[in-house]
Tab-separated table of C-alpha atoms in Angstrom:
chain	number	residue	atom	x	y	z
A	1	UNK	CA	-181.643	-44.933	-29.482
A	2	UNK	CA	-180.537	-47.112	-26.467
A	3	UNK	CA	-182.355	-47.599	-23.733
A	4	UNK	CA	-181.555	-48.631	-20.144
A	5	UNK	CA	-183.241	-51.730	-17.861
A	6	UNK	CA	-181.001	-50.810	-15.559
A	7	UNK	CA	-177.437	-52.587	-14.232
A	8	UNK	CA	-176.874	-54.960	-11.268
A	9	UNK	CA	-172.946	-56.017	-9.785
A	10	UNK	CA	-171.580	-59.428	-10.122
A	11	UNK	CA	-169.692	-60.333	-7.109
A	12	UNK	CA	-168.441	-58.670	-4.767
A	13	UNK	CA	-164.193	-59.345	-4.336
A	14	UNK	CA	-163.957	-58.833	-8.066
A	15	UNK	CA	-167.096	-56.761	-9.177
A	16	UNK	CA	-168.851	-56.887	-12.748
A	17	UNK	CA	-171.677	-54.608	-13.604
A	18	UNK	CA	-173.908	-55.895	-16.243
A	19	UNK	CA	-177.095	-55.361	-17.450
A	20	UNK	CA	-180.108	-56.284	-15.345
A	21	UNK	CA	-180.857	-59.166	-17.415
A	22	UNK	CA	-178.651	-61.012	-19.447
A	23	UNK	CA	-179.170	-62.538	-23.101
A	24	UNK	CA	-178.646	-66.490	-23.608
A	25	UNK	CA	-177.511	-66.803	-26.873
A	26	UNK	CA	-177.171	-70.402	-27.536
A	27	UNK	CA	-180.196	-71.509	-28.992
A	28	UNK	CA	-179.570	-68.949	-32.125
A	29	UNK	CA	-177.104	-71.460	-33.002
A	30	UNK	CA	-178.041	-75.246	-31.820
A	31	UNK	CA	-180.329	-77.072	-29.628
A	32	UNK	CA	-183.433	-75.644	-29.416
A	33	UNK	CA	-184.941	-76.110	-33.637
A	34	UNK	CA	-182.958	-74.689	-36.345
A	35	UNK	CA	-180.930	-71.900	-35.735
A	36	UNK	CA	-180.889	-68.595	-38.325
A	37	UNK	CA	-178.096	-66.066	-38.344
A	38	UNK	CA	-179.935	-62.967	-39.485
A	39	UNK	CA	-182.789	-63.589	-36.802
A	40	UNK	CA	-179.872	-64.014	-33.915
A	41	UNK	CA	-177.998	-61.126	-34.787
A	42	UNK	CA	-181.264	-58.741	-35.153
A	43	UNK	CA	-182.229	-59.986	-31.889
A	44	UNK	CA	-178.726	-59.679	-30.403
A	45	UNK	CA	-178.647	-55.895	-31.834
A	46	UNK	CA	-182.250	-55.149	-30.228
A	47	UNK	CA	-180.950	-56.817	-27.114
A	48	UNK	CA	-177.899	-54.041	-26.877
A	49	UNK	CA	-180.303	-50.934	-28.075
A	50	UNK	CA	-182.545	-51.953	-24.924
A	51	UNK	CA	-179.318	-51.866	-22.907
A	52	UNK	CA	-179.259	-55.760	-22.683
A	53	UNK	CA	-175.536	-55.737	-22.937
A	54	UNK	CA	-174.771	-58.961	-20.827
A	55	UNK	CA	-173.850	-61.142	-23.510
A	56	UNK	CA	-173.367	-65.258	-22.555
A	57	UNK	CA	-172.431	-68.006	-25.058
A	58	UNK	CA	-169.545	-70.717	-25.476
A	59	UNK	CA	-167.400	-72.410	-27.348
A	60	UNK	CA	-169.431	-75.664	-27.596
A	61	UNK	CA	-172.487	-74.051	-28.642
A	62	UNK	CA	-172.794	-74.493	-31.978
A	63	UNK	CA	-169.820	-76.116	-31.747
A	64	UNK	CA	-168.089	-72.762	-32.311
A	65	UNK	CA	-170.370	-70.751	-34.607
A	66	UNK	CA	-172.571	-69.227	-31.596
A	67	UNK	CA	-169.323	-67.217	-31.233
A	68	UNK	CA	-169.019	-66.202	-34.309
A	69	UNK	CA	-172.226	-65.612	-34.478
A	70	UNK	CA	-172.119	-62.966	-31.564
A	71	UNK	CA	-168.891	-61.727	-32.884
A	72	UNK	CA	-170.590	-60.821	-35.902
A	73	UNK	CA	-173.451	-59.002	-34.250
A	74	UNK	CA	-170.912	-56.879	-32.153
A	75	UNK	CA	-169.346	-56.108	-35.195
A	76	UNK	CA	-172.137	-54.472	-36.911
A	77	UNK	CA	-173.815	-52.878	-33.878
A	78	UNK	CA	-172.653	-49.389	-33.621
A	79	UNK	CA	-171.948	-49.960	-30.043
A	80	UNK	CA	-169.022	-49.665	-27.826
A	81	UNK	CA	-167.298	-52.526	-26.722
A	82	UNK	CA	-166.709	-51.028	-23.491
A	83	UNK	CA	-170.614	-51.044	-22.952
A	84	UNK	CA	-171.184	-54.686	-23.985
A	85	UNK	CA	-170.196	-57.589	-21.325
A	86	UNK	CA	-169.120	-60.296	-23.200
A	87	UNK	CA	-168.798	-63.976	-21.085
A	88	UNK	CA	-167.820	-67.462	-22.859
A	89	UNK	CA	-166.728	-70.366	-21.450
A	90	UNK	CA	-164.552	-73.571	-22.211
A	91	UNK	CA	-164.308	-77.026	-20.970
A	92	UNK	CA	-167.199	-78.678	-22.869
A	93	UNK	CA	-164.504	-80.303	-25.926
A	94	UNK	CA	-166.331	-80.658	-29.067
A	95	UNK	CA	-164.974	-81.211	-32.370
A	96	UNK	CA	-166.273	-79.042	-35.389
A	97	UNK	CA	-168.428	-82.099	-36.429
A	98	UNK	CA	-170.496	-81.817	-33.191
A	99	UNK	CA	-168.522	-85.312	-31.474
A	100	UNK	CA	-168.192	-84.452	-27.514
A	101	UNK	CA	-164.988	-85.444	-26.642
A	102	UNK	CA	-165.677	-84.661	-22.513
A	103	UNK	CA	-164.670	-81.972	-20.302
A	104	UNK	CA	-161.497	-80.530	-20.307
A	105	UNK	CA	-159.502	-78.634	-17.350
A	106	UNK	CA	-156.321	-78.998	-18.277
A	107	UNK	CA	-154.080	-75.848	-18.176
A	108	UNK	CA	-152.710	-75.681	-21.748
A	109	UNK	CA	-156.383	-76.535	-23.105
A	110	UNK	CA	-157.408	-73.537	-20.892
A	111	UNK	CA	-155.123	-71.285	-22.536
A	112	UNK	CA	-155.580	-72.541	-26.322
A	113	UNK	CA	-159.325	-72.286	-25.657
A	114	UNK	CA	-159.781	-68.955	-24.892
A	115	UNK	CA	-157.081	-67.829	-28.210
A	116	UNK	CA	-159.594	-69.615	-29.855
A	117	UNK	CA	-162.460	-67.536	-28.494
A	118	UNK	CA	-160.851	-64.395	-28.973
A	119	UNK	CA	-160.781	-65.009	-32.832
A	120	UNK	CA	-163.971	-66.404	-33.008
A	121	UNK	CA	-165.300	-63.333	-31.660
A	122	UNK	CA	-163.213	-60.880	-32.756
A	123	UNK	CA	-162.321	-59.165	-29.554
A	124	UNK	CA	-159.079	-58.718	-27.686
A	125	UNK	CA	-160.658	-59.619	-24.737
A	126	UNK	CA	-163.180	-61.340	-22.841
A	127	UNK	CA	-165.333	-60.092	-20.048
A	128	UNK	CA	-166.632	-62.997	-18.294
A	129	UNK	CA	-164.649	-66.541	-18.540
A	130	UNK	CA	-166.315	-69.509	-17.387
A	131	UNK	CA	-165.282	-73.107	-16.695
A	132	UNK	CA	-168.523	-74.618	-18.082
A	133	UNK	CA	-168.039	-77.695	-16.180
A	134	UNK	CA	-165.716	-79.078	-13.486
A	135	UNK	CA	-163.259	-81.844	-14.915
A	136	UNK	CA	-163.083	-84.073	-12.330
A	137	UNK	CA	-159.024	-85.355	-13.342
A	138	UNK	CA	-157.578	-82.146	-13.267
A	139	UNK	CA	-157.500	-80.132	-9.701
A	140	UNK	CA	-159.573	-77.057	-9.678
A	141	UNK	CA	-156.448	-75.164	-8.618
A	142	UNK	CA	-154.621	-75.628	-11.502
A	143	UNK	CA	-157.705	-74.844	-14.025
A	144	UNK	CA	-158.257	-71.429	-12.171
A	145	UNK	CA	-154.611	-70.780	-12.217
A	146	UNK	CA	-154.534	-71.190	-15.710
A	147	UNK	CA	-157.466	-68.594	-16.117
A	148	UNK	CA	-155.553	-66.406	-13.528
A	149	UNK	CA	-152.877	-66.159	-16.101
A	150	UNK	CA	-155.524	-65.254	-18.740
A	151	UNK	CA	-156.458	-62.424	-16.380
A	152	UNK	CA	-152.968	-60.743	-15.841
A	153	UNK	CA	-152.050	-61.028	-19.697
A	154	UNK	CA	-155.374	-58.691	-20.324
A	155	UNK	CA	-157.423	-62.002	-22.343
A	156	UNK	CA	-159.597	-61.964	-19.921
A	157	UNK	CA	-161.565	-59.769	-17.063
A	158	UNK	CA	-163.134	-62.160	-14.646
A	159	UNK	CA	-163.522	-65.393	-13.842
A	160	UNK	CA	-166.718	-67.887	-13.422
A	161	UNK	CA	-167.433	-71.237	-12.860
A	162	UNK	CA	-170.765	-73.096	-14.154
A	163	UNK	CA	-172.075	-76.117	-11.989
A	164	UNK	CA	-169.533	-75.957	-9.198
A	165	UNK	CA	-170.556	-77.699	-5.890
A	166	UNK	CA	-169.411	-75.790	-2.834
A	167	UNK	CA	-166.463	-76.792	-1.750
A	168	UNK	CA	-164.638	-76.669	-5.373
A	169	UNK	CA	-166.004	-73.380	-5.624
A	170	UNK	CA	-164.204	-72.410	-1.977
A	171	UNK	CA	-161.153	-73.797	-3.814
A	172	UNK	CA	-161.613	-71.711	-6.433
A	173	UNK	CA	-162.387	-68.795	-5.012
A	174	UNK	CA	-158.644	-69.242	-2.941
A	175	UNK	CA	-156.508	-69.490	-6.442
A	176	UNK	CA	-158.039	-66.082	-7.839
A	177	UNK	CA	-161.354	-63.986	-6.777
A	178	UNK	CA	-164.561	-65.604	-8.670
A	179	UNK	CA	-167.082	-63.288	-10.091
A	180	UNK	CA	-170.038	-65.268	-10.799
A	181	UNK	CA	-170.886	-68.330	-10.679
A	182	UNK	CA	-173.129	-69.515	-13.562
A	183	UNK	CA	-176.012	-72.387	-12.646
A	184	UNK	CA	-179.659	-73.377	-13.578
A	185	UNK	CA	-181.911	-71.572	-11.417
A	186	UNK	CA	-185.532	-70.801	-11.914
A	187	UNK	CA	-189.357	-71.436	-10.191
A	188	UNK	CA	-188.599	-75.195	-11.429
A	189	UNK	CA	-185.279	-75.644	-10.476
A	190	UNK	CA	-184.877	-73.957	-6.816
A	191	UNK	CA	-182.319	-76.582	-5.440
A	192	UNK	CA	-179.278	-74.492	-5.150
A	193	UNK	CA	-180.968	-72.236	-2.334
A	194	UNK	CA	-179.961	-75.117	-0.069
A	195	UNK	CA	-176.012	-75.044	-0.056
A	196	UNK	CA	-174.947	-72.984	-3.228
A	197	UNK	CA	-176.214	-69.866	-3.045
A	198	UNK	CA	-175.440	-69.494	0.943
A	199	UNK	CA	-171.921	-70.118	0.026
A	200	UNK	CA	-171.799	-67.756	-3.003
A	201	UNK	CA	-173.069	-64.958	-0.787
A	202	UNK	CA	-170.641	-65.848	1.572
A	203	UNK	CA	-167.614	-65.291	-0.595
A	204	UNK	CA	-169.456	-62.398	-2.746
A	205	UNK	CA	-169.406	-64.454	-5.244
A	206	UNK	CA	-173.081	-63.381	-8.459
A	207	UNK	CA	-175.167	-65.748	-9.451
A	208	UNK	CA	-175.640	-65.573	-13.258
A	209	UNK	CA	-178.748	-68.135	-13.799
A	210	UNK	CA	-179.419	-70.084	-17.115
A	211	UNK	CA	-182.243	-71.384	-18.017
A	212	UNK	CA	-184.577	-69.064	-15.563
A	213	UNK	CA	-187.515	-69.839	-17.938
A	214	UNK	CA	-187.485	-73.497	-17.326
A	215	UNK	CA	-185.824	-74.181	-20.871
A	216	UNK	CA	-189.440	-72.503	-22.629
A	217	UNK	CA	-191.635	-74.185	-20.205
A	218	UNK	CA	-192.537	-71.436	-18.102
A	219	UNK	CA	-193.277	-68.884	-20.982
A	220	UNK	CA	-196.603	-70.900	-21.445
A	221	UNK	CA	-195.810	-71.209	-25.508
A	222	UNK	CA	-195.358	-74.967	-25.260
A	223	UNK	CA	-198.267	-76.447	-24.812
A	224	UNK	CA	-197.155	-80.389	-26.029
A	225	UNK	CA	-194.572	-81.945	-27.378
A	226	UNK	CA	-195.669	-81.191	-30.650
A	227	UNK	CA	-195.294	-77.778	-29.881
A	228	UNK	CA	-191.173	-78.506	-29.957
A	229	UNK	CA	-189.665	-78.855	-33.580
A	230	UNK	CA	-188.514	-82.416	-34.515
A	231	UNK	CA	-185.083	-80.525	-34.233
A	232	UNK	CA	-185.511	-79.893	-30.922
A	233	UNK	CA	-183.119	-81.602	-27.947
A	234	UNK	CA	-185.574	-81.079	-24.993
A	235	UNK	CA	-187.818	-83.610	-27.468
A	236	UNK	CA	-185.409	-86.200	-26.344
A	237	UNK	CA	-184.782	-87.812	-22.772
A	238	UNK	CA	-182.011	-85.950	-22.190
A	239	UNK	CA	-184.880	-83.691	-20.966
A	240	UNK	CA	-187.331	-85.328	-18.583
A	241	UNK	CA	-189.154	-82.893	-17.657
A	242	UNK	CA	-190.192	-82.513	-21.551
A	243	UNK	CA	-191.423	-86.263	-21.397
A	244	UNK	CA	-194.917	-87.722	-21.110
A	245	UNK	CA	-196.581	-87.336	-17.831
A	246	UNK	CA	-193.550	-85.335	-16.504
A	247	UNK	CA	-194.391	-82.890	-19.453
A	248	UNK	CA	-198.183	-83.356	-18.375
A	249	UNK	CA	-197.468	-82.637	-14.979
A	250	UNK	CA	-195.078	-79.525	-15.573
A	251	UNK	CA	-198.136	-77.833	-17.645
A	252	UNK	CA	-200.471	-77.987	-15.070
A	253	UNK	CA	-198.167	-76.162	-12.828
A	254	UNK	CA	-197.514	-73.253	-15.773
A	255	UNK	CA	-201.097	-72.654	-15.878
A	256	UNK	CA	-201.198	-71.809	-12.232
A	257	UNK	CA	-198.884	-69.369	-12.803
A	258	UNK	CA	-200.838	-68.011	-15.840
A	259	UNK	CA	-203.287	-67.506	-13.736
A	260	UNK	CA	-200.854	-65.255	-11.275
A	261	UNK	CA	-199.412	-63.606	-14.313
A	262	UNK	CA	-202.790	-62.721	-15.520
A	263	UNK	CA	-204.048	-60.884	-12.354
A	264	UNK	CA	-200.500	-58.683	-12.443
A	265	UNK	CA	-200.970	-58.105	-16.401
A	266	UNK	CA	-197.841	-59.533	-17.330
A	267	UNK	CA	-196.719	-63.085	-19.349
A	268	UNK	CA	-195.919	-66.414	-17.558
A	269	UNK	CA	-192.183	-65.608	-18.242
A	270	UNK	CA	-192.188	-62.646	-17.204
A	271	UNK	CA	-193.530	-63.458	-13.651
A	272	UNK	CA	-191.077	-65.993	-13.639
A	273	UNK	CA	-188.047	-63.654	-14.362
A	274	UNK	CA	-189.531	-61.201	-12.599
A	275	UNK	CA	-189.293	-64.199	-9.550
A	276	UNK	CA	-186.078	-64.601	-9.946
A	277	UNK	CA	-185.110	-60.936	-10.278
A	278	UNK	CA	-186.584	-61.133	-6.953
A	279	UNK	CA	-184.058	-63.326	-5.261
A	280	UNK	CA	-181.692	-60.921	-4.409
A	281	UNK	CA	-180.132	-58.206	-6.309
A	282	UNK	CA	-176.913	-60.150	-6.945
A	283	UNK	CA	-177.956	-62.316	-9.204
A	284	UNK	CA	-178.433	-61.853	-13.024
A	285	UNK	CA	-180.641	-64.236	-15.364
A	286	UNK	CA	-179.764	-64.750	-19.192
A	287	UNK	CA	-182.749	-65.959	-20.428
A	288	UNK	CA	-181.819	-67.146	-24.255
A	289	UNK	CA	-183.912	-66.435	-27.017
A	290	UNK	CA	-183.377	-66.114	-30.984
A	291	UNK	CA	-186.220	-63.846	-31.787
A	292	UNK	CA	-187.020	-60.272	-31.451
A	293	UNK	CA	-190.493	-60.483	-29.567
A	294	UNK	CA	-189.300	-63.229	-27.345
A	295	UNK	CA	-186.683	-60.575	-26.454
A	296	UNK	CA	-188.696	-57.664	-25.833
A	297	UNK	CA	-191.195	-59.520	-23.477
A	298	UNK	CA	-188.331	-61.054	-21.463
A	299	UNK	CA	-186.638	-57.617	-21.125
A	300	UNK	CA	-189.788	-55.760	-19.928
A	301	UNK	CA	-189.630	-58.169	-17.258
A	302	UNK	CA	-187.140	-56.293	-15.219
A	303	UNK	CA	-189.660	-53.527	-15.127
A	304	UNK	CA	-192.072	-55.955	-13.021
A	305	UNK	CA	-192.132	-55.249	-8.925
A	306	UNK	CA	-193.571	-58.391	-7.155
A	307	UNK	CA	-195.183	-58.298	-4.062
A	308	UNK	CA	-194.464	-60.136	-1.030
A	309	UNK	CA	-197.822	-61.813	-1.633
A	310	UNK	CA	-197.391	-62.242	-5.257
A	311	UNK	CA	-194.162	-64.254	-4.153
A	312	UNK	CA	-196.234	-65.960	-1.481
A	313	UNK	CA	-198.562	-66.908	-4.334
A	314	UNK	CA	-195.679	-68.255	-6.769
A	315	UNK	CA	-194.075	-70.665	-3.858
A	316	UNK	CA	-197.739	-72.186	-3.105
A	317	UNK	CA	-198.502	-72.374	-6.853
A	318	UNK	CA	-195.183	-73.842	-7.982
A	319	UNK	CA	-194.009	-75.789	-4.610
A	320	UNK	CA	-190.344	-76.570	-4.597
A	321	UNK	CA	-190.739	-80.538	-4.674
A	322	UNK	CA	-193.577	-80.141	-7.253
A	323	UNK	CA	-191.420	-80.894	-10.946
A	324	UNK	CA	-191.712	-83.502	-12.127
A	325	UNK	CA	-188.488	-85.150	-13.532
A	326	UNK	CA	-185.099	-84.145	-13.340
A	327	UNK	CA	-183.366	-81.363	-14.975
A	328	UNK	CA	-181.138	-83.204	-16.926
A	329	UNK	CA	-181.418	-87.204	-17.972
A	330	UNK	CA	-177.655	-87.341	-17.684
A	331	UNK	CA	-175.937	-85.098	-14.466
A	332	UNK	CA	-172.589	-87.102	-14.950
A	333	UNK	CA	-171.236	-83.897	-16.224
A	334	UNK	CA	-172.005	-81.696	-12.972
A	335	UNK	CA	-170.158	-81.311	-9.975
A	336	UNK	CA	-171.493	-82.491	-6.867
């Protein structure tokens, strides 16, 4: 039996309703530990029969077996493919032996990608399509009218971007109406409140966050770094805030919140979805998981009602400046 968390609109030019909360898929297939493909498609089939149908992964994610991964899971679900919202995204270039061979915007690489997609997941089309970063060499104008095209030949729904600064998104937004844009956005990483999301809202433009649990950090489960498997990416410095006394400092602030989440009966992720939930009602997280109970708790977060003084709480115990170490070791690949 499927049951509902509810549905919030993407954007407001070119409107997508999705579930309340999303599901991050990417870690079933790379990143975080060892992927499995039973455990990612039982949790991807829970996810739709408690009417998580906002679906995100990409081509590079695996590279290329997250989709297939997915496509499998729709497959066998019994459900409707009208009432699953299905978003991928292109422009990380990967071969199949995991080599990154850089960002690509380039028109015909836009169109080839998203074929590529549409096999890989067995669908006829897309719901969500996503630039997943900006390539600096080729004009924004000319990657969105490439996805434009994708749009009017029925591949493709509606358009994102993921890591756009302002003003490419305002250039964007000019070629063909953008949905959502996708970004990192949680209690540690706050720093698109400044310029992003005022522009977003400005244009009616969602906000799909990624990574709204701090990449695991804010669930309280890891508790070291031994608590990550030698696998595991945010083990290495492309994650500082994983590192040392970064890491040290970072778990002192998740116990503060613990100590919120306590006093409301709920988990340290789920006050911090529940947070972001809380942001505005035109936004939509996607925290990932591969596993069933990780699932469940994250979903019951949208059931969570904060108070202004439980939010009042969350900004003095978790003050904006107070991570330590930047989000990524390497932000060559974002737009600024």
């Amino acid at each position: 039996m499927t049951e509902n968390i509810g549905t919030r609109t993407l954007g407001t030019t070119a409107p997508l309703t999705v579930s309340t909360l999303g599901l991050g898929c990417m870690g079933m297939s790379e990143f975080y530990g060892t992927g499995d493909e039973a455990d990612g498609i039982a949790t991807i089939n829970r996810a739709l029969d408690l009417g998580v149908t906002f679906l995100d992964t990409a081509d590079m994610y695996g590279p290329f077996t997250n989709e297939q991964l997915v496509g499998k899971a729709l497959a066998a679900s019994g459900h409707s493919r009208d009432d699953i919202q299905l978003a991928t995204k292109f422009g990380n270039e990967r071969l199949p032996d995991g080599t990154r061979v850089g960002v690509n915007g380039k028109p015909e690489y836009v169109r080839s990608a998203c074929d590529a997609s549409l096999q890989r997941l067995g669908v006829d089309h897309i719901d969500l399509y996503y630039q997943h970063r900006v390539d600096q060499t080729v004009p924004i104008e000319e990657t969105v009218g490439a996805m434009a095209e994708l749009v009017a030949a029925g591949k493709v729904r509606f358009l994102g971007l993921s890591e756009a600064a302002p003003d490419t998104i305002r250039r964007a937004h000019l070629v063909h109406p953008i949905t959502a844009l996708q970004t990192e956005y949680s209690l540690f990483t706050r720093d698109i409140e400044d310029e992003i999301l005022p522009v977003i809202r400005e244009l009616g433009i969602g906000l799909v966050p990624y990574s709204p649990l701090g990449r695991g950090l804010l669930t309280g489960a890891i508790t070291s770094e031994d608590s990550l498997a030698d696998a595991d990416s945010r083990r290495t410095a492309y994650f500082p805030r994983f590192q040392g006394e970064a890491l040290e400092n970072n778990l002192a602030l998740v116990a503060k919140i613990k100590e919120i989440a306590d006093r409301k009966g709920a988990t340290p992720g789920q006050l911090a979805l529940a947070w972001v939930l809380a942001q505005g009602t035109d936004l939509v997280p996607i925290p990932g998981t591969k596993r069933v109970k990780y699932l469940e708790e994250n979903a019951a977060a949208a059931a969570i009602s904060l108070t202004a003084d439980d939010l009042g709480a969350l900004d003095r115990a978790v003050p904006r400046e107070a991570v330590a170490g930047a989000r990524y070791g390497d932000m060559a690949s974002i737009d600024r």
